[in-house]
XYZ file of C-alpha atoms in Angstrom:
425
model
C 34.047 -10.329 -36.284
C 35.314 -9.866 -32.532
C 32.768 -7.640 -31.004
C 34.396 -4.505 -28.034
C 33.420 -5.620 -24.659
C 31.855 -3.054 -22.848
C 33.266 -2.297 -18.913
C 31.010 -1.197 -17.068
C 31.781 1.724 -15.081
C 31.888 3.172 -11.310
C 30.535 6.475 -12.561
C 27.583 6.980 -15.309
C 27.290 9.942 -17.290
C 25.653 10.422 -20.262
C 28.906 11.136 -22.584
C 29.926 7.696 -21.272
C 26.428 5.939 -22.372
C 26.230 7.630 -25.812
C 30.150 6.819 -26.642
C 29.292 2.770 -25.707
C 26.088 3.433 -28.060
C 28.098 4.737 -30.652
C 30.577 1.456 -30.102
C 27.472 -0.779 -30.354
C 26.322 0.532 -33.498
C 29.938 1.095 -35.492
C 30.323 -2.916 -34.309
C 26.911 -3.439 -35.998
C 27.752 -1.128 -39.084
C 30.698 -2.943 -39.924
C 30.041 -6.469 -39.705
C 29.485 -8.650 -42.754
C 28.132 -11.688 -40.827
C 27.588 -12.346 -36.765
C 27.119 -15.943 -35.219
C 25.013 -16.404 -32.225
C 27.257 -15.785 -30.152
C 28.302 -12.687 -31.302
C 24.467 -11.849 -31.335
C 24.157 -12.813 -28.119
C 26.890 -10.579 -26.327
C 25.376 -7.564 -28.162
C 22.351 -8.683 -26.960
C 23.896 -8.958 -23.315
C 25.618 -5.210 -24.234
C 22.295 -3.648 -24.790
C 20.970 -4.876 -21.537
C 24.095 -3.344 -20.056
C 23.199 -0.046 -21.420
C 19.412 -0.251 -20.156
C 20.246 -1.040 -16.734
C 22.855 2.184 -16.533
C 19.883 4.169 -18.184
C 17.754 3.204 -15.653
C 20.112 4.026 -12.900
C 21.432 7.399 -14.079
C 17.161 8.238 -14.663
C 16.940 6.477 -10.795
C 20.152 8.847 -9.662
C 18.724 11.871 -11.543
C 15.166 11.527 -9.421
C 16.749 11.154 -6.306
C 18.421 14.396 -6.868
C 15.613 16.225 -7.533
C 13.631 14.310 -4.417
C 16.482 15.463 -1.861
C 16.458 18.790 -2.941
C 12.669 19.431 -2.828
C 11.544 20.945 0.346
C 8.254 19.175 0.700
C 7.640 20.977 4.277
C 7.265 23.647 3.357
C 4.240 22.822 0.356
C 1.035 21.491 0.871
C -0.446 17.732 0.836
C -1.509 18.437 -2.577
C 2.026 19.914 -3.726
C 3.862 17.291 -2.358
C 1.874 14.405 -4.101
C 2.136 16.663 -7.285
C 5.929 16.606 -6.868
C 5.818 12.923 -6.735
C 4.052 12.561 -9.852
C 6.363 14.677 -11.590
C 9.176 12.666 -10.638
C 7.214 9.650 -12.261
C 7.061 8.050 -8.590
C 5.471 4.616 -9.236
C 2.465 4.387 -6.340
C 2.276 0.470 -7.016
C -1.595 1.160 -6.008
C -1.174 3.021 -2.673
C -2.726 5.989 -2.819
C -4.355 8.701 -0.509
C -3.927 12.170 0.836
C -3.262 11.528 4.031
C -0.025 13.858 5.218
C 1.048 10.779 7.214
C 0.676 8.761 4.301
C 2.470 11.394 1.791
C 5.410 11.625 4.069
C 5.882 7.764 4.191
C 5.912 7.907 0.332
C 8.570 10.278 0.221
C 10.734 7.978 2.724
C 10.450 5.324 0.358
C 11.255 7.070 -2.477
C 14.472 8.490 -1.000
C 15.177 4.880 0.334
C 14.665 3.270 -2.755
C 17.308 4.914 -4.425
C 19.676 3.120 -1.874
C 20.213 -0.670 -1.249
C 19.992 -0.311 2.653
C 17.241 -2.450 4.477
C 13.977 -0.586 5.079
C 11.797 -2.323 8.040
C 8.050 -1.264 7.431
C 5.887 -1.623 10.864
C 1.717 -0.784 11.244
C -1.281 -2.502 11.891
C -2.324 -5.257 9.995
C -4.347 -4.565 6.751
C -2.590 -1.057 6.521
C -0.514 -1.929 3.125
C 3.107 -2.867 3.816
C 3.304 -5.073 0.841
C 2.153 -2.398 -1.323
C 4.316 -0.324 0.284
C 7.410 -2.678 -0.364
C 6.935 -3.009 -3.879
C 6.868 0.660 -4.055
C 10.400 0.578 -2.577
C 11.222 -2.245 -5.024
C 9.007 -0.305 -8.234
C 11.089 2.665 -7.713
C 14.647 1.797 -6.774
C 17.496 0.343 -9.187
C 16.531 -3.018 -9.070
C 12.686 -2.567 -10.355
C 13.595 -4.680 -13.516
C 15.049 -7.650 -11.172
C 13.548 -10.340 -9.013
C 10.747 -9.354 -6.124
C 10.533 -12.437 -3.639
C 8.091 -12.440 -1.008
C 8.814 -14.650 2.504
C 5.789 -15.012 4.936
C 7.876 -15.679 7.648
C 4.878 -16.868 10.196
C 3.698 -19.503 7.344
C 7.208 -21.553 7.045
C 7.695 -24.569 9.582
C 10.904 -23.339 12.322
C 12.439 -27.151 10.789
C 12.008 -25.799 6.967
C 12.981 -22.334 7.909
C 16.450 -22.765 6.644
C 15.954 -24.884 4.141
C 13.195 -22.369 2.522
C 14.915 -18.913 2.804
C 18.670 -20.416 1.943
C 18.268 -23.619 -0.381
C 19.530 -27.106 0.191
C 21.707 -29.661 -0.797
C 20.735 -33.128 -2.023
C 20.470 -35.270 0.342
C 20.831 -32.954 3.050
C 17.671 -34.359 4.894
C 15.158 -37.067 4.427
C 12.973 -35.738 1.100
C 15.995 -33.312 -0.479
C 15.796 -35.173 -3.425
C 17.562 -32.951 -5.777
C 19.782 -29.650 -5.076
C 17.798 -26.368 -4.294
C 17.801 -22.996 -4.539
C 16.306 -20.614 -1.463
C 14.536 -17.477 -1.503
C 17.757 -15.447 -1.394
C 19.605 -17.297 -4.099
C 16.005 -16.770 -6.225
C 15.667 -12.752 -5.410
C 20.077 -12.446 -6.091
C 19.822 -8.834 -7.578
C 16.346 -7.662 -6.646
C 14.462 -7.359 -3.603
C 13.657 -9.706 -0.904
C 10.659 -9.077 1.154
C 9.982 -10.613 4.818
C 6.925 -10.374 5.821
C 5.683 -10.745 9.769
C 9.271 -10.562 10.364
C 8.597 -10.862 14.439
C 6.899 -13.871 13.663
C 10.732 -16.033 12.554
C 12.346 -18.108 15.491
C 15.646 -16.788 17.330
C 17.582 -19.404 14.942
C 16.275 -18.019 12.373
C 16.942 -14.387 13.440
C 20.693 -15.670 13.668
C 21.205 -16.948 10.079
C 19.518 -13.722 8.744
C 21.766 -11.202 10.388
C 25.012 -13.285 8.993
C 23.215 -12.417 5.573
C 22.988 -8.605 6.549
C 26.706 -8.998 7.653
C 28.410 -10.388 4.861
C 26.066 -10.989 2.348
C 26.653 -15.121 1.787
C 24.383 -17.460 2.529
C 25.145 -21.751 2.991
C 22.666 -23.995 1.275
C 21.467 -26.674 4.047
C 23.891 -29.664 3.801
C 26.555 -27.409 1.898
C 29.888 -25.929 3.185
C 30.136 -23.646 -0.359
C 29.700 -19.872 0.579
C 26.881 -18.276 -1.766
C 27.409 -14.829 -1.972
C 23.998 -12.693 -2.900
C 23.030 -9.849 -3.459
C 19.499 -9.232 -2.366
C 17.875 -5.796 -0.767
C 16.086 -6.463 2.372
C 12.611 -4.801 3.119
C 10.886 -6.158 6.110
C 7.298 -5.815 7.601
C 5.358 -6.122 10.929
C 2.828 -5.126 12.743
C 4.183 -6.172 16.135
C 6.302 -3.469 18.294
C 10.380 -5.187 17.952
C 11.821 -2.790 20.337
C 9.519 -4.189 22.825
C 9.842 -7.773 21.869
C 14.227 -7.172 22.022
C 13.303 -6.115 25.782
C 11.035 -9.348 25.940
C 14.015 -11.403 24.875
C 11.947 -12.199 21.557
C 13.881 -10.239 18.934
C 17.307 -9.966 18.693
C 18.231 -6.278 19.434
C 21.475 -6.517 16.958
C 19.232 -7.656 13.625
C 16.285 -5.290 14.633
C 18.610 -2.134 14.876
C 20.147 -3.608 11.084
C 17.253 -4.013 9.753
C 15.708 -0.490 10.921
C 18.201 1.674 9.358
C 15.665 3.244 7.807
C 11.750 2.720 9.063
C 8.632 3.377 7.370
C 5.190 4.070 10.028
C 1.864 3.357 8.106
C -1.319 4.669 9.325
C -3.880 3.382 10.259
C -7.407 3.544 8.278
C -9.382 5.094 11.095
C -6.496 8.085 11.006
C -7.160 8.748 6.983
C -11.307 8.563 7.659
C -11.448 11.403 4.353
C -10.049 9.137 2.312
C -12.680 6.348 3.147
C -15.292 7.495 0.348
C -12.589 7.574 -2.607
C -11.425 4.093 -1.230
C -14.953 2.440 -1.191
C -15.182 3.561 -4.770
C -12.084 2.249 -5.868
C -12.404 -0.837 -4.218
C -16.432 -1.279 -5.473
C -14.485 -1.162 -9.256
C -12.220 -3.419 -8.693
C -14.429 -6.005 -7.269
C -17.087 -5.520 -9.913
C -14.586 -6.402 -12.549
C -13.679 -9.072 -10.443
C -17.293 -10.418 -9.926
C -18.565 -8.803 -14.140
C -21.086 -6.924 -12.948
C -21.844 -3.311 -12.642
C -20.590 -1.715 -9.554
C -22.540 -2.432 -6.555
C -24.346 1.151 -4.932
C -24.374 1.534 -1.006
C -27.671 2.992 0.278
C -27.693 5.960 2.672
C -27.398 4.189 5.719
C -24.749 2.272 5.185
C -22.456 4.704 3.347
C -22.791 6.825 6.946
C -21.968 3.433 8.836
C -19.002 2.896 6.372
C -17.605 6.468 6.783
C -17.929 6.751 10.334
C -16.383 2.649 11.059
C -13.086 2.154 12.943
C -12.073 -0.403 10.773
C -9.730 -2.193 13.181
C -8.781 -4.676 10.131
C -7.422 -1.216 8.048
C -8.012 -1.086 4.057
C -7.550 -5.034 4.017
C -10.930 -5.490 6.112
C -12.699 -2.415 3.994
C -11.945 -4.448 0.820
C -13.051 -7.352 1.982
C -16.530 -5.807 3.000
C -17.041 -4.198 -0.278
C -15.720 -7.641 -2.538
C -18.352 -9.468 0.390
C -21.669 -6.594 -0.549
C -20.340 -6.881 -4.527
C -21.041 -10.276 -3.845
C -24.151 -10.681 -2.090
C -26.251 -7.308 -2.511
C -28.342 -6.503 -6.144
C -28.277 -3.155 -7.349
C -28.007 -1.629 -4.406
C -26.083 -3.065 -0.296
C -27.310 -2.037 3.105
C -26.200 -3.232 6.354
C -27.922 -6.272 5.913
C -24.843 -7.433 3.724
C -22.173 -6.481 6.177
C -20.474 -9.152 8.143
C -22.047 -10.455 10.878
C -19.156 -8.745 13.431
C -19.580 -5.762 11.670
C -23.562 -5.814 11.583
C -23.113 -5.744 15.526
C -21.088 -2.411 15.710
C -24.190 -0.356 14.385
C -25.796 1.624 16.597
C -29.213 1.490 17.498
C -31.117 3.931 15.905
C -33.225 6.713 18.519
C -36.124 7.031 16.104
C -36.739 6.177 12.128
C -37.388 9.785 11.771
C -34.212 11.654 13.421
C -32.875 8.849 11.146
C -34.398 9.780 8.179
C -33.579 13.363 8.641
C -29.867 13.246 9.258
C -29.229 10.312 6.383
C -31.500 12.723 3.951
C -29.520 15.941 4.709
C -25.899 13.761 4.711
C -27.382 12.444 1.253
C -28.512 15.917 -0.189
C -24.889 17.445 1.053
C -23.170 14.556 -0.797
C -25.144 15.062 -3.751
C -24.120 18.728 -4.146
C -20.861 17.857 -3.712
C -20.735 14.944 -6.566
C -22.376 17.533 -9.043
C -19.777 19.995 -8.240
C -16.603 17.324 -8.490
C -18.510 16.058 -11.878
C -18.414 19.428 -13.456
C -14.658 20.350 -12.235
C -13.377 17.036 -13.828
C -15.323 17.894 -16.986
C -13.862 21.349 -17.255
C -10.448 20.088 -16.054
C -10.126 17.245 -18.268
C -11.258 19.732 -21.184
C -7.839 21.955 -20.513
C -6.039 18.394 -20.242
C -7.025 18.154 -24.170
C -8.665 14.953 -22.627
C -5.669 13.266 -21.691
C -6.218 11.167 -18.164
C -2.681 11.448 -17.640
C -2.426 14.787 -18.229
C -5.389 15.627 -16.126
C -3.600 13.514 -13.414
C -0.716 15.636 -13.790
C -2.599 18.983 -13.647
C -4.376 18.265 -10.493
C -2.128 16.627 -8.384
C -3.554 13.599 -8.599
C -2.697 9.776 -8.739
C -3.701 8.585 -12.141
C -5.617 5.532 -10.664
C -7.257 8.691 -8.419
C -8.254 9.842 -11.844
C -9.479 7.061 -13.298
C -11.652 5.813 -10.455
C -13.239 9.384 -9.997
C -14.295 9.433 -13.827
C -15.793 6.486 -13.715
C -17.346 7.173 -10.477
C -19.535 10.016 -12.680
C -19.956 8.087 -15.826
C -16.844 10.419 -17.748
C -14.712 9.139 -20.381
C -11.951 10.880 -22.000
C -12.336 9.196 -25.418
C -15.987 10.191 -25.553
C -15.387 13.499 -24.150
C -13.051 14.024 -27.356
C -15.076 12.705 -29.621
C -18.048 15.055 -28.289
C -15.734 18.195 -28.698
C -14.720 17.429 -31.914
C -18.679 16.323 -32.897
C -19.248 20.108 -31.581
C -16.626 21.778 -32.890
C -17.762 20.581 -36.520
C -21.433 21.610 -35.888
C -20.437 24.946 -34.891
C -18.083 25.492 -37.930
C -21.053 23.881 -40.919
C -23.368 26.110 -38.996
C -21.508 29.086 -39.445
C-alpha cells in the first residue's frame, strides 16, 4: 500500500495538523498489510507531526510572553507568569529581579534561532542558563553540544569544532565529524568564548555567515544548521579595542546578550541556595543532610563569594563531606577560613548569633505552617502548590523537605482524619 507523503509546511495551524492526523490514520485504517518500510515512513510522519506540535505550542508561548507586561508586576508575578507558560528553569532558580529579567530574555530568545552571547562572572550559571535557551526553544528535542573553547589545543581547534578528513594530518586515521556537524539541528554552546585564538575567531564567523563549515583536509561544503549560544566572563568589547576579539564576530554573536548576576548581588537568596545545594550533595554523598551551626550560617550569609553559586556549592558538597551531624567554620576551606573576622568578645558573639538564631527560628515555624496550609488548598499536589505560589517547583520541593513535609503523607493524614471524624460522628 503506497503511504501519502506528508509536506511539511511554511505555516502551522492546527486545521493543518489535525487534517495530516486524519491522513495518517485513514492510511492506517485501510491497509491490509505494511512492510518495514512502509512502517518506517509512518514512523518518520509521526515525528513530523511532533516536531510541528512542539513548535506551534513553542509559537503559542512566545505570544503570550511578548504580550505580557512584566514591568509593570512584581518579582513574584513575573516568575508566576513564567510558570504558567511551562518555562523550563533547567535548575536556575531565584528571585532576584536581575535574575527574573534575564529569564524572560531567554525565553523570548529561545523562541528564535539568533545567537545569544551570555557574559558574568565565573561560577554565576551560564551553562544553566544556555540550556534554558536550548530547554525552551524549538530545538529542545535535538542535539545540545557543549565546546570549552579554553580546553582545545589552537592546532586541534579546527579539527575539533569542524571534523576532519582521513588523512588530513598525522593521526586522522579515519573520517570525522566536528562539533557542528554533531549539534546539526540543535544547539551549539561555546563556552569561554574570549578564550579561542584569532584563527579560530575567523572560521567561526564564516559559520555565522553562511552557515557551512569544511572538514580539515576536505574541499566539500557542509552546510549546518546549528544555534549558537556563547558564554564568558571576560569584557569582549574591551578585548575588540585590545585587538583580542574580533569586533565583526563579537557584534554577531551579541545580537541578543544575556547579564548574569553575581551571587553577592542576590545575598536573599543565599539561605534557599545552601539548602538546596546541602540536598543535593547529601544524595550525592547518602547521608542525611549536613546542618550548619550558628556561626557559620551568619559567615555563609554575609560571604562575598567571589567564586558565585559554583564556589557556594563547592563549600557545602566540601562540609557534606567532612563535617558529622552538624559543620562550623572549621570545615570551610582554608581561603575561606581566613576571611572570618575576628570575633570582639565570645559574649557580643553569643548574643548576636543567639538573637539571629531565635529570629530565624520564628521565621522557619511561620514558612512551615504557610506551606502546610498552602499545600492543603493545593489538594496536596507539589505542582499545584508550585503553581499557586509563584514558585519554582524545585523551590517547592527543597522548602518541604527543608521542614520534614511530604505531600503523600500529608494526604494520607487528611484522609486518616477525615475518616475519624466521619466513624466518630
Amino acid at each position: 500500500m503506497k503511504t501519502v507523503d506528508l509536506q511539511p509546511e511554511a505555516t502551522i495551524s492546527y486545521a493543518a495538523l489535525l487534517e495530516k492526523i486524519e491522513i495518517l490514520r485513514s492510511t492506517l485504517r485501510w491497509a491490509q498489510s505494511l512492510d518495514r518500510p512502509q512502517i518506517n515512513k509512518l514512523l518518520n510522519q509521526c515525528t513530523t507531526l511532533r516536531e510541528e506540535v512542539l513548535r506551534l505550542s513553542h509559537t503559542e508561548r512566545f505570544v503570550k510572553a511578548s504580550a505580557s507586561t512584566p514591568r509593570n508586576q512584581s518579582v513574584a508575578q513575573r516568575r508566576h507568569a513564567l510558570l504558567e507558560r511551562d518555562f523550563q528553569f533547567e535548575g536556575v532558580f531565584g528571585d532576584s529581579p536581575r535574575l527574573i529579567e534575564s529569564l524572560e530574555i531567554a525565553e523570548k530568545a529561545a523562541r528564535t534561532d539568533l545567537p545569544v552571547l551570555i557574559d558574568g562572572e565565573s561560577g554565576t550559571g551560564k551553562e544553566l542558563m544556555a540550556k534554558v535557551i536550548h530547554a525552551n526553544g524549538n530545538r529542545a528535542e535535538r542535539p545540545y553540544i557543549t565546546v570549552n573553547c579554553g580546553a582545545i589545543p589552537e592546532n586541534l581547534l579546527e579539527s575539533e569544532l569542524f571534523g576532519h578528513k582521513r588523512g588530513a594530518f598525522t593521526g586522522a586515521n579515519a573520517d570525522r565529524a566536528g562539533k557542528f556537524e554533531a549539534a546539526n539541528g540543535g544547539t551549539i554552546f561555546l563556552d569561554e568564548i574570549g578564550e579561542l585564538p584569532l584563527i579560530g575567531q575567523v572560521k567561526l564567523l564564516r559559520v555565522l555567515q553562511s552557515n557551512e563549515i569544511q572538514r580539515v583536509g576536505s574541499d566539500q561544503v557542509i552546510s549546518v544548521d546549528a544555534r549558537i549560544v556563547a558564554a564568558t566572563n571576560k569584557n569582549l568589547l574591551e578585548m575588540c579595542k585590545a585587538g583580542a576579539f574580533r569586533e565583526d564576530l563579537y557584534y554577531r554573536l551579541s545580537i541578543i546578550q544575556i547579564t548574569l548576576p553575581a551571587l553577592r548581588d542576590r545575598r536573599d537568596e543565599v539561605p534557599l541556595l545552601i539548602e538546596y545545594l546541602a540536598s543535593e550533595a547529601a544524595a550525592r554523598l547518602q547521608r542525611q543532610p549536613v546542618k550548619l551551626s550558628r556561626r557559620l550560617t551568619t559567615f555563609l550569609s554575609g560571604y562575598d563569594y567571589p567564586g558565585n553559586i559554583r564556589e557556594l556549592r563547592n563549600i557545602i558538597f566540601r562540609i557534606s563531606c567532612l563535617a558529622a551531624d552538624t559543620a562550623d567554620l572549621e570545615h570551610l576551606p582554608e581561603n575561606v577560613r581566613s576571611r572570618v573576622p575576628e570575633r570582639t568578645s565570645q559574649a557580643e558573639a553569643d548574643t548576636a548569633t543567639s538573637l539571629n538564631d531565635a529570629k530565624r527560628k520564628a521565621s522557619d515555624e511561620a514558612e512551615r505552617s504557610y506551606l502546610q496550609e498552602c499545600l492543603a488548598k493545593a489538594n496536596f499536589s507539589v505542582t499545584n502548590l508550585a503553581r499557586n505560589i509563584g514558585m519554582n517547583r524545585s523551590h517547592v520541593q527543597t522548602l518541604l523537605k527543608k521542614h520534614g513535609l511530604s505531600a503523600r503523607q500529608a494526604a494520607a493524614k487528611a484522609r486518616s482524619d477525615g475518616a475519624s471524624s466521619t466513624s466518630a460522628t
